GROMACS .gro file of C-alpha atoms in nm:
model
  155
    1MET     CA    1  -1.598  -0.472   1.655
    2ASN     CA    2  -1.609  -0.079   1.761
    3LYS     CA    3  -1.893   0.143   1.649
    4ILE     CA    4  -1.823   0.404   1.414
    5ILE     CA    5  -1.981   0.712   1.533
    6LEU     CA    6  -1.966   0.953   1.241
    7SER     CA    7  -2.029   1.293   1.383
    8GLU     CA    8  -1.684   1.205   1.568
    9MET     CA    9  -1.512   1.148   1.205
   10ASP     CA   10  -1.334   1.401   0.981
   11ALA     CA   11  -1.665   1.483   0.690
   12ASN     CA   12  -1.402   1.699   0.474
   13PHE     CA   13  -1.119   1.400   0.480
   14LYS     CA   14  -1.295   1.244   0.176
   15LYS     CA   15  -1.296   1.568  -0.012
   16GLU     CA   16  -0.923   1.635   0.088
   17ILE     CA   17  -0.809   1.316  -0.063
   18ALA     CA   18  -1.017   1.353  -0.398
   19SER     CA   19  -0.877   1.667  -0.474
   20LYS     CA   20  -0.540   1.548  -0.486
   21ALA     CA   21  -0.407   1.395  -0.842
   22GLY     CA   22  -0.477   1.091  -0.916
   23ALA     CA   23  -0.807   1.034  -0.627
   24GLU     CA   24  -1.017   1.222  -0.793
   25GLN     CA   25  -1.271   0.947  -0.828
   26PHE     CA   26  -1.195   0.750  -0.526
   27GLN     CA   27  -1.568   0.784  -0.366
   28ARG     CA   28  -1.695   0.622  -0.700
   29CYS     CA   29  -1.631   0.294  -0.478
   30PHE     CA   30  -1.937   0.097  -0.419
   31THR     CA   31  -1.739  -0.179  -0.212
   32CYS     CA   32  -1.781  -0.433  -0.442
   33GLY     CA   33  -1.456  -0.619  -0.346
   34THR     CA   34  -1.263  -0.652  -0.673
   35CYS     CA   35  -0.964  -0.493  -0.571
   36THR     CA   36  -0.939  -0.665  -0.240
   37ALA     CA   37  -0.997  -1.035  -0.439
   38ALA     CA   38  -0.734  -0.949  -0.669
   39CYS     CA   39  -0.462  -0.816  -0.481
   40PRO     CA   40  -0.170  -1.016  -0.443
   41VAL     CA   41  -0.054  -0.858  -0.102
   42ALA     CA   42  -0.423  -0.946   0.060
   43GLU     CA   43  -0.380  -1.305  -0.048
   44VAL     CA   44  -0.109  -1.288   0.192
   45HIS     CA   45  -0.143  -1.088   0.496
   46GLU     CA   46  -0.474  -1.136   0.611
   47ASP     CA   47  -0.501  -0.777   0.768
   48TYR     CA   48  -0.480  -0.586   0.399
   49ASP     CA   49  -0.766  -0.538   0.274
   50PRO     CA   50  -0.793  -0.180   0.016
   51ARG     CA   51  -1.163  -0.195   0.031
   52LYS     CA   52  -1.176  -0.101   0.391
   53ILE     CA   53  -0.907   0.153   0.336
   54ILE     CA   54  -1.117   0.332   0.084
   55ARG     CA   55  -1.432   0.291   0.280
   56MET     CA   56  -1.262   0.409   0.615
   57SER     CA   57  -1.142   0.716   0.396
   58ILE     CA   58  -1.508   0.787   0.276
   59LEU     CA   59  -1.655   0.741   0.629
   60GLY     CA   60  -1.401   1.013   0.762
   61MET     CA   61  -1.167   0.795   0.975
   62LYS     CA   62  -0.869   0.991   0.914
   63GLU     CA   63  -0.647   0.924   1.237
   64GLU     CA   64  -0.709   0.587   1.153
   65VAL     CA   65  -0.615   0.565   0.786
   66LEU     CA   66  -0.326   0.767   0.798
   67SER     CA   67  -0.167   0.624   1.101
   68SER     CA   68  -0.212   0.262   0.930
   69ASP     CA   69   0.067   0.033   0.906
   70ALA     CA   70  -0.166  -0.068   0.589
   71LEU     CA   71  -0.049   0.208   0.381
   72TRP     CA   72   0.268   0.051   0.345
   73MET     CA   73   0.167  -0.287   0.297
   74CYS     CA   74   0.098  -0.227  -0.103
   75SER     CA   75   0.306  -0.349  -0.340
   76ARG     CA   76   0.184  -0.139  -0.619
   77CYS     CA   77   0.137  -0.362  -0.891
   78TYR     CA   78  -0.209  -0.165  -1.005
   79THR     CA   79  -0.364  -0.488  -1.043
   80CYS     CA   80  -0.650  -0.316  -0.861
   81TYR     CA   81  -0.642  -0.018  -1.025
   82ALA     CA   82  -0.680  -0.256  -1.378
   83LEU     CA   83  -0.951  -0.432  -1.272
   84CYS     CA   84  -1.185  -0.154  -1.094
   85PRO     CA   85  -1.511  -0.116  -1.195
   86GLN     CA   86  -1.555   0.203  -1.135
   87GLY     CA   87  -1.238   0.350  -1.161
   88VAL     CA   88  -1.142   0.423  -0.891
   89LYS     CA   89  -0.717   0.356  -0.955
   90PHE     CA   90  -0.668   0.290  -0.551
   91THR     CA   91  -0.308   0.261  -0.629
   92ASP     CA   92  -0.306   0.602  -0.713
   93VAL     CA   93  -0.539   0.664  -0.441
   94LEU     CA   94  -0.262   0.478  -0.195
   95GLY     CA   95  -0.007   0.697  -0.300
   96VAL     CA   96  -0.201   1.008  -0.183
   97LEU     CA   97  -0.310   0.863   0.091
   98ARG     CA   98   0.096   0.834   0.194
   99GLU     CA   99   0.178   1.149   0.130
  100MET     CA  100  -0.090   1.312   0.315
  101ALA     CA  101   0.043   1.072   0.616
  102VAL     CA  102   0.417   1.218   0.560
  103ALA     CA  103   0.243   1.550   0.545
  104GLN     CA  104   0.019   1.552   0.816
  105GLY     CA  105   0.316   1.391   1.081
  106TYR     CA  106   0.156   1.052   1.047
  107ALA     CA  107   0.477   0.900   0.932
  108PRO     CA  108   0.831   0.985   0.911
  109LYS     CA  109   0.940   1.186   0.563
  110GLU     CA  110   1.193   0.926   0.489
  111ARG     CA  111   0.908   0.647   0.471
  112MET     CA  112   0.833   0.758   0.097
  113GLU     CA  113   1.185   0.706  -0.030
  114GLU     CA  114   1.228   0.378   0.185
  115ALA     CA  115   0.901   0.226   0.066
  116ARG     CA  116   1.006   0.317  -0.310
  117LYS     CA  117   1.338   0.117  -0.242
  118LEU     CA  118   1.147  -0.167  -0.072
  119ASP     CA  119   0.933  -0.201  -0.370
  120LYS     CA  120   1.197  -0.182  -0.647
  121PHE     CA  121   1.432  -0.419  -0.411
  122VAL     CA  122   1.158  -0.668  -0.380
  123GLN     CA  123   1.103  -0.671  -0.747
  124GLU     CA  124   1.485  -0.739  -0.783
  125LEU     CA  125   1.468  -0.993  -0.518
  126ARG     CA  126   1.155  -1.178  -0.698
  127CYS     CA  127   1.332  -1.183  -1.015
  128ASP     CA  128   1.661  -1.333  -0.850
  129ILE     CA  129   1.473  -1.605  -0.709
  130ILE     CA  130   1.327  -1.723  -0.998
  131ASN     CA  131   1.632  -1.705  -1.234
  132GLN     CA  132   1.762  -1.924  -0.906
  133LYS     CA  133   1.499  -2.177  -0.959
  134LEU     CA  134   1.561  -2.177  -1.330
  135HIS     CA  135   1.899  -2.234  -1.301
  136PRO     CA  136   1.947  -2.363  -0.962
  137GLU     CA  137   2.310  -2.426  -1.037
  138ASN     CA  138   2.393  -2.064  -0.994
  139ASP     CA  139   2.534  -1.947  -0.637
  140VAL     CA  140   2.221  -1.861  -0.383
  141SER     CA  141   2.466  -1.685  -0.150
  142LYS     CA  142   2.414  -1.327  -0.318
  143ILE     CA  143   2.045  -1.381  -0.274
  144GLN     CA  144   2.084  -1.449   0.118
  145LYS     CA  145   2.310  -1.149   0.130
  146LYS     CA  146   2.124  -0.931  -0.077
  147LEU     CA  147   1.817  -1.012   0.161
  148GLU     CA  148   1.983  -0.983   0.482
  149LYS     CA  149   2.159  -0.666   0.421
  150GLU     CA  150   1.778  -0.549   0.331
  151ILE     CA  151   1.647  -0.686   0.634
  152ASN     CA  152   1.866  -0.514   0.879
  153LYS     CA  153   1.776  -0.166   0.781
  154LYS     CA  154   1.602   0.041   0.983
  155TRP     CA  155   1.269   0.230   0.896
   0.00000   0.00000   0.00000
């Protein structure tokens, strides 16, 4: 593990985040881990850890946070939001971090819209697969074509 040298971190980063609508309470996090334990993305992606993102943000690790692929992994299901005992509203905080990443040049501006489209696509795909499981007599090729088309899109 790398050492974190606080004097090299951006002490104003947490204030910058907290000044944005939806992220006002994020510093209330006491790292209980409820968000990560309940997160469906963390369940399948071992490197995704909402608690770690919050902690890094509070410590002022601005560049590491805003350039992280983890910002784009959230499925925006709001499970963490609903269960957080401190009312941190992590899904909204993540939205703020995504906006900051784009505004400050850590991610291309198109990424926000592409992420929104992908979130919608994933929900549609989930419903299509469930429908296929419930009605196996239906043709599966429509789902396969949809998935292939999405996989071939560039970010």
